[in-house]
Short mmCIF file of C-alpha atoms in Angstrom, two decimals:
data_model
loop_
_atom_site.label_atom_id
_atom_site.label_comp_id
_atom_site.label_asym_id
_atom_site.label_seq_id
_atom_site.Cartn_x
_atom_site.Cartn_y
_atom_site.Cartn_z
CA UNK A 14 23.29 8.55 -39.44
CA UNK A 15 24.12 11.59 -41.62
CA UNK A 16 27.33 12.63 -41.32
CA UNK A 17 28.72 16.21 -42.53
CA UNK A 18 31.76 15.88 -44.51
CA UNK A 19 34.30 19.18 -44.78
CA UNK A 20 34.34 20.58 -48.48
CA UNK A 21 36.41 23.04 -50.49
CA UNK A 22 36.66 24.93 -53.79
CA UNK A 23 39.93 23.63 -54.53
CA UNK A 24 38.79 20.17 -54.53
CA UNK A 25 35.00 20.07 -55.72
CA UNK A 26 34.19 17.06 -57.81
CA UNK A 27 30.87 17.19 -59.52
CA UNK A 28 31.08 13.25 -59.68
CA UNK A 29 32.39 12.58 -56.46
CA UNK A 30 29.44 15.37 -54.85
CA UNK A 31 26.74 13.23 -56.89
CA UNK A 32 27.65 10.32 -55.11
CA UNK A 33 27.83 11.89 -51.91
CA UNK A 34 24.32 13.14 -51.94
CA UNK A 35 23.34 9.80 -53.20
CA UNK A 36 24.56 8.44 -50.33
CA UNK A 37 23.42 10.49 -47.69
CA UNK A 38 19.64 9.68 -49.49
CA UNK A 39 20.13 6.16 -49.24
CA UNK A 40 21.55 6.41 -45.46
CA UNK A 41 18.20 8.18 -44.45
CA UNK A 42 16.42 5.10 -45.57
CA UNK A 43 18.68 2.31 -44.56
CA UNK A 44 17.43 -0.44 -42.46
CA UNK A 45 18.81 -2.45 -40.00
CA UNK A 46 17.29 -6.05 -40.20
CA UNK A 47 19.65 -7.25 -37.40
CA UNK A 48 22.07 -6.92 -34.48
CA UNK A 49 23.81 -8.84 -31.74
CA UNK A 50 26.45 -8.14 -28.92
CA UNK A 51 29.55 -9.70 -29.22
CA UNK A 52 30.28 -11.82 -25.76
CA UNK A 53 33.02 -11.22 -24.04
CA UNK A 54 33.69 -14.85 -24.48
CA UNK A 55 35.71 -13.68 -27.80
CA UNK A 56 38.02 -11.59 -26.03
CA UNK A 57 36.60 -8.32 -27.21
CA UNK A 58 34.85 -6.81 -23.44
CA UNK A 59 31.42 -7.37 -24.40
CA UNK A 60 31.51 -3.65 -26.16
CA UNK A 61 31.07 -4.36 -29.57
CA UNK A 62 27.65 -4.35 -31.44
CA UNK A 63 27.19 -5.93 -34.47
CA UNK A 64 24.04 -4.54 -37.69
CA UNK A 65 23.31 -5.65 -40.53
CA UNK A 66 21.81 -3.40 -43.01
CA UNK A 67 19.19 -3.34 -46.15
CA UNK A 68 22.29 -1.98 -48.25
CA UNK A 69 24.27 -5.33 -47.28
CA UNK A 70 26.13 -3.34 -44.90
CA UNK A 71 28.00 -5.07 -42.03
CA UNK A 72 28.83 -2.38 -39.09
CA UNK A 73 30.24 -2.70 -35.73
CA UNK A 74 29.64 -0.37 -33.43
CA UNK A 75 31.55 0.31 -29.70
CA UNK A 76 28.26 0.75 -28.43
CA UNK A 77 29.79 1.37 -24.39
CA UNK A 78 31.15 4.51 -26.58
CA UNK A 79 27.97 5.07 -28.15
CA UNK A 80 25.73 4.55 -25.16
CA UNK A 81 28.06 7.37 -22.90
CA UNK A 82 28.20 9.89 -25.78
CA UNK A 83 24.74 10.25 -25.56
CA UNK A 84 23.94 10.10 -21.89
CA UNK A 85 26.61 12.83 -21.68
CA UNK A 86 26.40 15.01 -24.55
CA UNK A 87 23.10 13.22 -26.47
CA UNK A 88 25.37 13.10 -28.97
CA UNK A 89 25.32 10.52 -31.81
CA UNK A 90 28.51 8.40 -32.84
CA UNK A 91 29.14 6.49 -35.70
CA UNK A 92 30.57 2.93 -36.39
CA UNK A 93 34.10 1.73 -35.99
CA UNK A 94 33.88 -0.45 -38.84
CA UNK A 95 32.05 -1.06 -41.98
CA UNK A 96 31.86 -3.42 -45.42
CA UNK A 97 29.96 -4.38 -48.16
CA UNK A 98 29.09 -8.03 -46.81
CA UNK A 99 25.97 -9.12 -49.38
CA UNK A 100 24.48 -7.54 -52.64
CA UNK A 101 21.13 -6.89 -51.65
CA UNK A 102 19.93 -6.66 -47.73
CA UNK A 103 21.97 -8.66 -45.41
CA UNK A 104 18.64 -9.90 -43.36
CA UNK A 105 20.68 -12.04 -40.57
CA UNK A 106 23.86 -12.43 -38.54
CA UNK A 107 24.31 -15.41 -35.87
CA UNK A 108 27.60 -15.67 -33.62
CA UNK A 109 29.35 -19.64 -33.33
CA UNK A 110 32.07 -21.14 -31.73
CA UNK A 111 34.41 -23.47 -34.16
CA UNK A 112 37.90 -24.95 -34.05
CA UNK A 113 38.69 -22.83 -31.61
CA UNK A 114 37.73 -19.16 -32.75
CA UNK A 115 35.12 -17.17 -32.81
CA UNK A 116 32.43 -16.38 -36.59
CA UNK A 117 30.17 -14.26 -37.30
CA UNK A 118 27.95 -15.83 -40.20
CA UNK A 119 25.40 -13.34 -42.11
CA UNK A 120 22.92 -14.42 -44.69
CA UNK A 121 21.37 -11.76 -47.14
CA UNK A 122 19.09 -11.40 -50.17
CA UNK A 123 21.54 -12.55 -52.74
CA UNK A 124 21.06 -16.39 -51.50
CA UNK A 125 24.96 -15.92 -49.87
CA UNK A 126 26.05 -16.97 -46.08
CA UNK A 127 28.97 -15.76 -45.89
CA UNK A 128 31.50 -16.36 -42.57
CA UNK A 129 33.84 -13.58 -41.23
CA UNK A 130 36.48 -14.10 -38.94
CA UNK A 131 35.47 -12.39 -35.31
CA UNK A 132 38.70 -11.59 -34.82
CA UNK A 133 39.62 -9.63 -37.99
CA UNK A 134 36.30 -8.09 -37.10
CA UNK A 135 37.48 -6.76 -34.09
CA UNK A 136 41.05 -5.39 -35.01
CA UNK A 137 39.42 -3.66 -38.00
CA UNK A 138 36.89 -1.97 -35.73
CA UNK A 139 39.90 -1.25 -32.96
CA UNK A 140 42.50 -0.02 -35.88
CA UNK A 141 39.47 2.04 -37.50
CA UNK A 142 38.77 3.50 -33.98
CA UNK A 143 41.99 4.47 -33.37
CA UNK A 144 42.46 6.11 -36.90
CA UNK A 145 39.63 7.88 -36.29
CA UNK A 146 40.90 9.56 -32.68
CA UNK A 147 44.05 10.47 -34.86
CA UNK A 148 42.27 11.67 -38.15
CA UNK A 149 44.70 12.31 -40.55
CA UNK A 150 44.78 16.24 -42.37
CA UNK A 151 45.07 17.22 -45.69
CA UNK A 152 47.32 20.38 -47.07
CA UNK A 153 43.95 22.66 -45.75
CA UNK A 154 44.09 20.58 -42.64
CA UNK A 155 40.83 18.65 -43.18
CA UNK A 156 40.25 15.58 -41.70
CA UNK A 157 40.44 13.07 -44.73
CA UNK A 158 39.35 9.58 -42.94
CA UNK A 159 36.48 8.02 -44.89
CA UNK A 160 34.40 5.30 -45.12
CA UNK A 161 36.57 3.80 -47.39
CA UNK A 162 40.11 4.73 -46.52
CA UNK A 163 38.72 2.21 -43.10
CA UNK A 164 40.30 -1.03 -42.96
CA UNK A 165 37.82 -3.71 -44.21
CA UNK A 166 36.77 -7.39 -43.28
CA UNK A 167 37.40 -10.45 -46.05
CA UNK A 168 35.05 -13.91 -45.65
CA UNK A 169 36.34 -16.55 -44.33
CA UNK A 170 33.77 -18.93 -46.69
CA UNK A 171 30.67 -18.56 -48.61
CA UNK A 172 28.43 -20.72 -50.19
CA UNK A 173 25.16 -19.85 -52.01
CA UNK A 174 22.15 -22.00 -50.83
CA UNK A 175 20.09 -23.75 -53.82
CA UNK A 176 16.60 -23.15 -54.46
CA UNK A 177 14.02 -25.88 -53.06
CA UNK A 178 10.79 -26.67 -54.99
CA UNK A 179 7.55 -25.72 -53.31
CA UNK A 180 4.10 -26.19 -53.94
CA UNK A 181 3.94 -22.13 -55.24
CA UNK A 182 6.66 -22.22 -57.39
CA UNK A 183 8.07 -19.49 -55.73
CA UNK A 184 11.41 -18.70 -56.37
CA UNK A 185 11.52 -20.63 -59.52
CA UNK A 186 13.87 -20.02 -61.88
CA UNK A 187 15.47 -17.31 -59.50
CA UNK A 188 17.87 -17.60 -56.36
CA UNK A 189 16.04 -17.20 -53.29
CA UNK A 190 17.70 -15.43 -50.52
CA UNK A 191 18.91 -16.62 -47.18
CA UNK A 192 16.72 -14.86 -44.69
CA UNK A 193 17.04 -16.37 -41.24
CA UNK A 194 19.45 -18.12 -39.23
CA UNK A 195 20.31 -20.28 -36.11
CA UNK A 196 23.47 -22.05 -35.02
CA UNK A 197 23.79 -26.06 -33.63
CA UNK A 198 27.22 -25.77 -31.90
CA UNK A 199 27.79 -28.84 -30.65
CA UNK A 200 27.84 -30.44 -34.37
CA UNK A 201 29.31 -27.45 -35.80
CA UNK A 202 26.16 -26.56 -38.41
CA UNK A 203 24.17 -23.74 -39.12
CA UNK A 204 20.70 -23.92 -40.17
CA UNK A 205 19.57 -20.97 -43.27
CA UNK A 206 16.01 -20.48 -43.55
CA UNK A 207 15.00 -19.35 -47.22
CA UNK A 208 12.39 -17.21 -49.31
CA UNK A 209 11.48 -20.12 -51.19
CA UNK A 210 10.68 -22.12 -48.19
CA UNK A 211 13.63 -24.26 -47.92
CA UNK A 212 15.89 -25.20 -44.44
CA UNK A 213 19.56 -25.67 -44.99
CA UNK A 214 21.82 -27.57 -43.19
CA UNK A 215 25.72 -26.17 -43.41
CA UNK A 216 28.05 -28.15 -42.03
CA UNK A 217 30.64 -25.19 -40.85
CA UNK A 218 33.91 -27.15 -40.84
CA UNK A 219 33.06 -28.55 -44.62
CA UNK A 220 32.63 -24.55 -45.36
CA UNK A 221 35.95 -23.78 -44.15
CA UNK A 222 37.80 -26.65 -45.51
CA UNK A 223 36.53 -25.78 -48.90
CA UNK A 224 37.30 -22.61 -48.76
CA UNK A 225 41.06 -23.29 -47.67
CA UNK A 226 42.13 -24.91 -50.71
CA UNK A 227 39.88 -22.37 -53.13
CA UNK A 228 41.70 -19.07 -54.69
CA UNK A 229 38.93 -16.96 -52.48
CA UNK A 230 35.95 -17.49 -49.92
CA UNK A 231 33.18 -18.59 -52.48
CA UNK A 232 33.91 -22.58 -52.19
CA UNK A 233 33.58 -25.03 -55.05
CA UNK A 234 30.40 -26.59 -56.21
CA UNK A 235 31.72 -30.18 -55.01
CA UNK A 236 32.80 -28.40 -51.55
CA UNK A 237 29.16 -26.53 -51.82
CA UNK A 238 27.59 -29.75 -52.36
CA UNK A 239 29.14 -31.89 -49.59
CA UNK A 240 28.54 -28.93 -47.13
CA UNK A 241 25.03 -28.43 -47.29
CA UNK A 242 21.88 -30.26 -47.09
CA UNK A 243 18.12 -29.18 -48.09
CA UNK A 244 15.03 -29.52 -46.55
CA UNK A 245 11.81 -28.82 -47.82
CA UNK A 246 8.37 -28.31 -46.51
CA UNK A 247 7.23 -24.65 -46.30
CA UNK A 248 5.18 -23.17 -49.29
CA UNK A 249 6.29 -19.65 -48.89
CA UNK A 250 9.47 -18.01 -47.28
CA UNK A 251 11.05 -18.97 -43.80
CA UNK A 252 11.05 -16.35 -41.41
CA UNK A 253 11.82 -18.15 -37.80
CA UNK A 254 13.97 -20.49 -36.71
CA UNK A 255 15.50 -21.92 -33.26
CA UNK A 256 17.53 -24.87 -32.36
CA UNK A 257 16.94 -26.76 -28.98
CA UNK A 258 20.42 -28.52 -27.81
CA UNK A 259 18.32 -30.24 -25.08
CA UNK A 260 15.95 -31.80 -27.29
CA UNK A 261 17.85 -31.87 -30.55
CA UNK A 262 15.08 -30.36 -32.43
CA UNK A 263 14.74 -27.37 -35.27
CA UNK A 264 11.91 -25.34 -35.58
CA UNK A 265 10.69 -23.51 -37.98
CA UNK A 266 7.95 -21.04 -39.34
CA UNK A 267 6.90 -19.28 -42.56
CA UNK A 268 5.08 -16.77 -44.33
CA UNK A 269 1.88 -18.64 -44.83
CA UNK A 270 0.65 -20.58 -41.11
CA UNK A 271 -2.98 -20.94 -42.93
CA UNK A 272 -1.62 -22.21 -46.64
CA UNK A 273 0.54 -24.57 -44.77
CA UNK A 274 -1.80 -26.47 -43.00
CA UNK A 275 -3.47 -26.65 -46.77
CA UNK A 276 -0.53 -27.93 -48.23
CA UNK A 277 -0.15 -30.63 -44.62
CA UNK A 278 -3.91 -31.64 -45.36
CA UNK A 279 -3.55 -32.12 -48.98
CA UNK A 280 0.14 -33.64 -48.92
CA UNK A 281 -0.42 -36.00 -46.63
CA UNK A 282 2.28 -35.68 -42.95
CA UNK A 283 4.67 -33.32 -44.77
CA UNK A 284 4.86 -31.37 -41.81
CA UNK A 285 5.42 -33.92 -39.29
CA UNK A 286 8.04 -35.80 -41.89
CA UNK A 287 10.52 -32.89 -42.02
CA UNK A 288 10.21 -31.79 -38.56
CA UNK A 289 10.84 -35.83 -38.16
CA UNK A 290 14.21 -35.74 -40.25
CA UNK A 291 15.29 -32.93 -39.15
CA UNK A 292 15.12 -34.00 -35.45
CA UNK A 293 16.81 -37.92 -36.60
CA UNK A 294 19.25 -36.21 -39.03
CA UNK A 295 20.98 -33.12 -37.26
CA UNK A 296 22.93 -35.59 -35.06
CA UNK A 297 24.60 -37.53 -37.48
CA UNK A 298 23.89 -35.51 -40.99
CA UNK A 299 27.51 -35.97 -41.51
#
């Protein structure tokens, strides 16, 4: 949404104008590749709304605030909070229940899931929201509250998934990016479907433990290593994936239905092996 910002003489700055059209361009042709409520299980009323963007943008809107603002006035509102949460698109975002609290986990293009506490989420969208009802002035008695004087959100953990090999080489040489997700609760893991084809298996409590005793949220490579598992079995990128509790099964689905049953015929029962492991393995992978 394009927002009009106040300007003066006294304080033009050719740089900071630059950057301002550049990102009112870029805002025109953002993208939002996905968006959930937040329950009122967490606490927060059931009024928060949660997008991720192509920019790798993670905003949260109040979207009972949105949603009367325009059946009033059909008027448009903006977010109550906002952060840089992946370089490159953030593609997915998957609410889970752990130890207790609430995360939101987001995968993007730059191979990164990253958890964020639900909670901080909330108080920065409720401290940015009330900032925003009080905005503050400057000596022409402009309102001076910006996108980045708002109060941001720090990961709780991140890990980078690793590339799988596939019959197409794709990805090779290059870190694919984590494109798709779905959450097992009751064992506490969180499946990552990737552009090269892989399925990862992140054991959530092994993510947070590592990233406790690390100086920030990226974990270890020997915490990476014990909190993740690969799969492999898709020649081109995963794109859809759902967990069944009942039934203790993943599934999954790619790019290329038609080149997969190629690869099936001429690998033998790839197909039915990792849907096979995956089904044996998610109950006691750790």
């Amino acid at each position: 949404m394009y927002t009009a910002q106040p300007w003066s003489i006294k304080g033009f700055d050719e740089e900071e104008c630059k950057q301002q059209i550049l990102h009112n361009l870029q805002e025109q042709y953002n993208t939002i590749y996905s968006c959930l409520f937040v329950p009122a299980a967490t606490g927060s009323n059931e009024r928060l709304l949660i997008a991720t963007y192509s920019n790798g943008d993670i905003r949260v809107f109040n979207h009972q605030r949105v949603c009367r603002a325009w059946l009033e006035t059909r008027t448009e509102q903006g977010h109550d909070a906002s952060w840089q949460g992946h370089t490159g698109a953030a593609y997915a975002a998957a609410l889970m229940q752990t130890g207790g609290q609430w995360l939101l986990a987001t995968a993007g293009d730059d191979g990164y899931v990253r958890l964020w506490h639900e909670a901080d989420i909330t108080a920065a969208a409720t401290t940015n929201s009330e900032a925003s009802a009080q905005p503050a002035a400057d000596a022409d008695g402009m309102d001076m509250n910006t996108d980045s004087q708002q109060q941001s959100v720090v990961a709780a953990a991140a890990v980078q998934i690793p590339h799988v090999s596939n019959p197409l080489g794709i990805s090779e040489g290059n870190q694919p990016a984590a494109q798709v997700l779905a959450v097992n609760e009751q064992h506490q893991q969180l499946f990552v479907g990737a552009s090269d084809g892989g399925v990862h298996v992140v054991d959530v409590p092994h993510l947070l433990a590592g990233a406790a005793g690390a100086a920030g949220p990226n974990i270890p490579q020997q915490s990476a290593t014990a909190a993740i598992r690969s799969l492999s079995g898709h020649a081109a990128g995963v794109l859809g994936l759902d967990y069944s509790a009942a039934t203790q099964q993943l599934a999954s689905g790619s790019e290329v239905w038609d080149l997969w049953n190629g690869c099936r015929s001429a690998f033998g029962d790839t197909y039915q092996m990792v849907f096979q492991a995956v089904h044996c393995i998610v109950p006691s992978l750790y």
